[in-house]
Amino acid sequence: MFELRKVEKNFPNVRALKAIDFEIRRGEIVGLVGENGAGKSTLMKVIYGAYQHDGGEVLIDGKAVRFENPRQAMQKGIGMVFQEQSLIPNLSVMENIFLGFEQQFVKLGVVNWKKMAAAARYQLAKVKLDIDPKTITSKLSFAQRQLVELAKVLTLEERVDGELVILLDEPTSVLAKEEVELLFKLVRELRSRAAFIFVSHRLDEVLELADRIYVMKDGEVVDHVSSAEASAENIQHKMVGRDISKEYYREEKQLAYDADRVLVELEKATLPGHYQDISFQLHAGEVLALVGTEGSGREAILRTIFGLQKLVLGTVTIKGCKVESFSAEAGVASGVGYIPRERKIEGIVGGMNVYENITLSQMSHYSRFGFLRIGDEKATARDWISKLSIKASSELADCGNLSGGNQQKVVLAKWRSGGSDIILLDHPTRGLDIGAKEDVYEMVRAMNADGVGIILIADTLEEAIGLSHTILVIKDGAIQKRFEGSPGAKPSLFDLVHYMI
Amino acid sequence: MSNLASRGDLQRWAPLLVLVALIVFFTLVNPNFLSLKNFARISISATPPLMVAIGATFIIIMGSIDLSMEGSVAVCAVIFATLFTALGGTLGGWGWVALPACLIVGAICGLVTGTVHVGLRIPSFMASLSMGFVGIGLSLMMTGGDRIRVEDPLFRSLLTQRFLGFPLMVHVAFAVLLAAWFIQRKTTLGRNFYAVGGGEELAHASGLNVRRVRIAGFALAGVFYAFGALFAVAQLGIAETATGYNFMFVSITSIVVGGTALWGGSGGVWNTLVGVLIVNVINNGMIVMGLPRYVQDGVLGLLVIIAVVLSTDRKSLAFVK
Amino acid sequence: AGRAHAAGAIEDPTIAWSYRDRTNPYWNSIVSGGESFVESLGKPKSALVHLINEGSSEKSLADVKALLGKTDGKLALAIDANDSPNARPVVEAVVAKGAFVSTIWNKTDDLHPWDFGDNYVSHMSWSDIGPAEQTATILLKAMGGKGAIVGLGGIASNNPAIERRTGLDNALKNFPDVKLLDYQAADWDTQKANSIMSSYLTRFGDEITGVFCANDTMAYGVLEALRAEGLAGQIPVVAYDGNAQAVDLILAGELLATVSTNPHWGGGITAALAYYAATGAFKPSDEPHEHREFNGPTVLITKADAEEFKKKYIDATPTYDWKDFWGPSAGPITY
Amino acid sequence: MNLHSLKKHFPWMTLVALTLFVGILDPNFLRLDNLIALAGDISTLFIMALGITFVIYIGSIDLSAQSVANMITVLATLFLAQLGWFAAPVCIAIGALFGLVSGYVSNRLKVPSFIATLAVGGIALSVGQYASGQKALYMDAGLRNEAFGWIIGTTAGLPREMIIAFVLLVVALIIERRTVLGRALQAIGAGEPAAIASGLRVNRYKMIAFAISGAFAAMAGLIFAVKLSGGSPVMANGFLLPAIVAVLVGGTPLTGGVGGVLNTFIGALIVAVIRTSMLYLNVPPTAQQIFFGLVLVGAIALTIDRSKVRTVK
Ligand SMILES: Nc1ncnc2c1ncn2[C@@H]1O[C@H](COP(=O)(O)OP(=O)(O)OP(=O)(O)O)[C@@H](O)[C@H]1O
Ligand SMILES: Nc1ncnc2c1ncn2[C@@H]1O[C@H](COP(=O)(O)OP(=O)(O)OP(=O)(O)O)[C@@H](O)[C@H]1O
Ligand SMILES: [Mg+2]
Ligand SMILES: [Mg+2]
């Protein structure tokens, strides 16, 4: 019923979509996978009317259509749940749900808030979310927001006759396991009414949920399989263009850490409202994973060590020096590097090119009397572009236009090239494709081998277990349990979950 | 009732507390300050800028800025006065037609600014600044630089007639404020301003016609500028190119002092009322205190900084622009 | 190239007036004089070039230089330089191009036309001290020689603002029983004067028995502040400039007195001086100093003569002989 | 060459197009001495705009520049008598100090720069009024020529102010393109959170940007005072809006991170051409504001590179 034929999309200097053929049938769940920058989001945006295609045609029930904006797409029953948080934080939940379609509640120019609240409750019930529709959205957790987004798209059910197509662009990346389950259950229930396109970098999820899978690479559809006969290895091969190692987390390269060299030590560290009484040590060559649910206080611990948040009680000691003033400058000066979760906001500076981003934290190394040695900067950048195989036209490419994975590599290069030996990783593989993930894991091991200590907040529990020497399970801002994880003797998922909830 | 007001609550009331503190301070220095008569005086001076600031509040909630108010006010005032005179020069006769006409002219001015901003994709700062020049120029062309006097006693009764100690214009302005509040709270358009200010791209992706909301916002603001023009003419009995003089900085300062953030998405018309009162109380109070003129600019600056510091929730901000 | 023109060499120079803005009745009268002079030459009004500086000395100077460039020095310029320090670079630029300039109001005391040969033709000012003292005296007398007044001044650093304040101070010396409660600059602005006046009412209440304004436009603001309290016409107010509205207010009994500086004549004659010097009709360097720096006429207007003034200057425009440069003037400027 | 890569050339192309347009209507306009005079006369305003560029480049705005320049015209005149040429560094330091105060209020006290600089401008205005005793002051001609004679006059047919402005432009360009400071300011403008998380001393750099703006405003005031041989607390009035317009019309958007001092150079010339073109096109006096506003809209519509600005607010 919905079809793309030879669709093309060009950006300045980038052919993002090349002759895409794509089809969705009634009530179907179609998976869409591909490495970073393969063109998945672009394809979704074309379907949704956020971008207009430059060539080929989009057909609904055999008729060619062209959406000038998302609103027109919605009127045809196409809705999208975005990979980024796409609710407006200062509005209430119900206002977000009906944004742009308030007319139904308006009489003589006046919005009937009661009626809207009732309608919003009805939508929220569809996603089994029991919250007051008048709540200001910024007060919700990430998972709740993701469900509200889904509820918002589901308003199409009432608004549009006929079939719906709902696009899910990496909806699971911020969700915990149970929440993912809930989402999948919902999606399956809704197939009577809607077809879905599901984008995720977690192949197991795609295989579980989707009926058919499209594989994209470099703006083209390179494969198209039914998930019954698909295998993860096969798909990965198609996506990345090479085999993915079985030893995914590079456990064989995990070396024992140097227990004599303490890089970071926290003693009874407390930040009211975030965490309390946290004590641990990070050693050279160690990967220490902080495991817990969203909001358990892990992120605040990282930000304190880096200096973005100030400690209230207790001490933080970095390489034997007690931290007196908490600031990012001080953190960077003592060799700490931070890879934030919001990489587009805190990781890279969009609008600046690769070499400028890489040297941003260490300009003093590339300058004399305040004047920059730009040649040296570029050389370093070229070096790291090849070391990490960053996909960028050159060191002069605008980082804002790189895909997520490559942006992440640039951030890594920034800290590594600056010689940081304490690296804080906050969801370093979020949104990265498998190939890019492997690269990150490889780097973690390489850094360990160089004596770098790493504190990790992992994207999944498997990742935490696979990568780390030490796992601290954190719940409500306090350490619940400590696990050792030498290769072959790693804790199980179950062990961890038990202490998390 | 909780025993202690939470930090958020305190923040919300901070502008009002600043206002009260200022009133107490000036009263201590000169007890004459605290009198119905003086409040009436302050409210007369505050009325035209309040109207202008209310209009600009909607724009600022959208995260844009409008610098065209001086031009719009001038055009509205001059067209109103010209039409009013041409229609007999009294509210008793056909002159009243000039009132709605003035509001329509305001809406058109805003519509043009909004269309230039949205249509040509020029940032609102530049679009409105330029259209402000055009507005000033238009009013100049219409008057040739002359002043138009509006002396109809019926119209001037907005200033000269009092009810409960305050001139009629203050009461009418209050009604306009309530209407603005109604728009802000109860209408789709009003809520959409917050949506655009909270996240323009998100709002667009949700199917909101952001361009239309923006243009409508500027047109709506224009209507309030027209009210500002009407009250300014009622207050001074003169319509001229300089009628809107200085409203730009005063109104934006007031809006920010009242607690509406320049980056959009928060605040509202009540904040603006408090902000306008704070600025006018300071201006009135400095003279009532007897401060020499040459220090007034500096003192106003200092007090504005203090007021903004006290009335914005700075803890939650990583940085400001 | 410019220096080539000696006096009298310029045939049909461009005539320009450079002034502050179009929104002020005073400048509009100046311009009307300039236009009526241009018409006396048989040219259309539009032949007069307007340089409007909007209160910016920088723009004033830049515009003059641009016009000098455009006309290649074939220019007769009449100008108020906006701020006194700006007069010197303007004059120097004009002289360097061999054009001709006459200034009014703002110049520094050390700048004199006779130091520049023929090209800096003349400077006209109006001594405001005397007339301001007269209006103040009228005000103080109307108060019966006792009570208290408040004052509103122009932009503090402007020459006329300073002189008018001096006039008030001089008058006050003769009335020891009248107290000056406060005097604040309202920057020639109606709105500002309005709010300052209402604040005065709070501060001094009934103590105020008279108001001195340094110009008409501020007086309008003051009167409206009084009207709002039902006090218009009850507290005597004096002003300065002799605008049409002010004259009407005198007739209505709300304003006590104002002073006209006859801007129409001032505007015409300044342009005429520059023009006729440029065309060589007279040679400025042959004229005595009092013909190159002189005061313009001032006319005091009170209820007694308002009607007549209105008839003569407002309802009609007197015709002037634009070659009678110094006839109506009021003597040399003394420092 | 496609449209996209042309975009960054739009500002100077707009300038050339405007100049040629006026030139076709009146060839006199294109005479070399005329164009030099035009550029020379915009110099002081350009110097102020140059300083403001740094602040707009980090996404803030400086509305205090004109008041600082006003104050400096007074202080320069007063100091000349006592300090001679040494008045210049003192004035520039005072300007920088006011900039620092603006920077402090806006960065540390978190008052939006629009309001912070407006307020600090009020303070500068008061200082200027107080110091001047509320009247215009004059420099002694001899003293002025001895201390600052080198600022006025011409060299090789070029006005000295223009040469000074050019030197300052080069200095600003080096700061922007070649120094740690310039890079840091760009990062702050384009992505402040990332700059913070990279450990840059963001607050310090922002304060420096405001201080630079204050110092440049002071230089503009100083040169203006020397040129006019005096000072008054309103003498630099009328600088602010054209200076900001010059920055914006040159293609540095208020959102920061893009554009720069070269853009401001072009923007200032565009402002000069628009202003002067009114004389050449005989725009009637009552229509000049309309003309300015409309041409400005046209120019800005041409010069801003929208692909660099995600949302147009
Ligand atoms: N607006 C744009 N302007 C320029 N280039 C763009 C734009 N949007 C996308 N691109 C480019 O198009 C290509 C496809 O990007 P797209 O976002 O579709 O990838 P993706 O498959 O969603 O990647 P990811 O897995 O990281 O989400 C990338 O090279 C990207 O840089
Ligand atoms: N309007 C635009 N102009 C320039 N570049 C753009 C534009 N829109 C998107 N991009 C860039 O194109 C790339 C693809 O965009 P998209 O939003 O799909 O990110 P992504 O690659 O999926 O990132 P992530 O993996 O972090 O989710 C991003 O790097 C983004 O910065
Ligand atoms: Mg994507
Ligand atoms: Mg992605």
mmCIF file of N, CA and C and ligand atoms in Angstrom, chain A residues 40-42 83 169-170 199 201, ligand 3:
data_model
loop_
_atom_site.group_PDB
_atom_site.id
_atom_site.type_symbol
_atom_site.label_atom_id
_atom_site.label_comp_id
_atom_site.label_asym_id
_atom_site.label_seq_id
_atom_site.Cartn_x
_atom_site.Cartn_y
_atom_site.Cartn_z
ATOM 1 N N LYS A 40 19.183 5.889 6.872
ATOM 2 C CA LYS A 40 17.909 5.436 7.441
ATOM 3 C C LYS A 40 17.036 6.625 7.854
ATOM 4 N N SER A 41 17.621 7.507 8.650
ATOM 5 C CA SER A 41 16.834 8.644 9.117
ATOM 6 C C SER A 41 16.370 9.494 7.952
ATOM 7 N N THR A 42 17.226 9.638 6.969
ATOM 8 C CA THR A 42 16.858 10.443 5.806
ATOM 9 C C THR A 42 15.670 9.818 5.090
ATOM 10 N N GLN A 83 13.808 9.574 16.849
ATOM 11 C CA GLN A 83 14.891 9.020 17.628
ATOM 12 C C GLN A 83 15.327 10.018 18.691
ATOM 13 N N ASP A 169 11.974 5.585 14.672
ATOM 14 C CA ASP A 169 13.413 5.745 14.436
ATOM 15 C C ASP A 169 14.155 5.570 15.751
ATOM 16 N N GLU A 170 14.771 4.431 15.931
ATOM 17 C CA GLU A 170 15.514 4.107 17.148
ATOM 18 C C GLU A 170 14.740 4.429 18.423
ATOM 19 N N VAL A 199 13.359 1.209 13.032
ATOM 20 C CA VAL A 199 14.802 1.374 12.858
ATOM 21 C C VAL A 199 15.478 1.139 14.192
ATOM 22 N N HIS A 201 19.554 -0.067 15.980
ATOM 23 C CA HIS A 201 20.887 -0.633 15.831
ATOM 24 C C HIS A 201 21.020 -1.926 16.607
HETATM 25 MG MG MG E 3 19.540 8.239 11.980
#
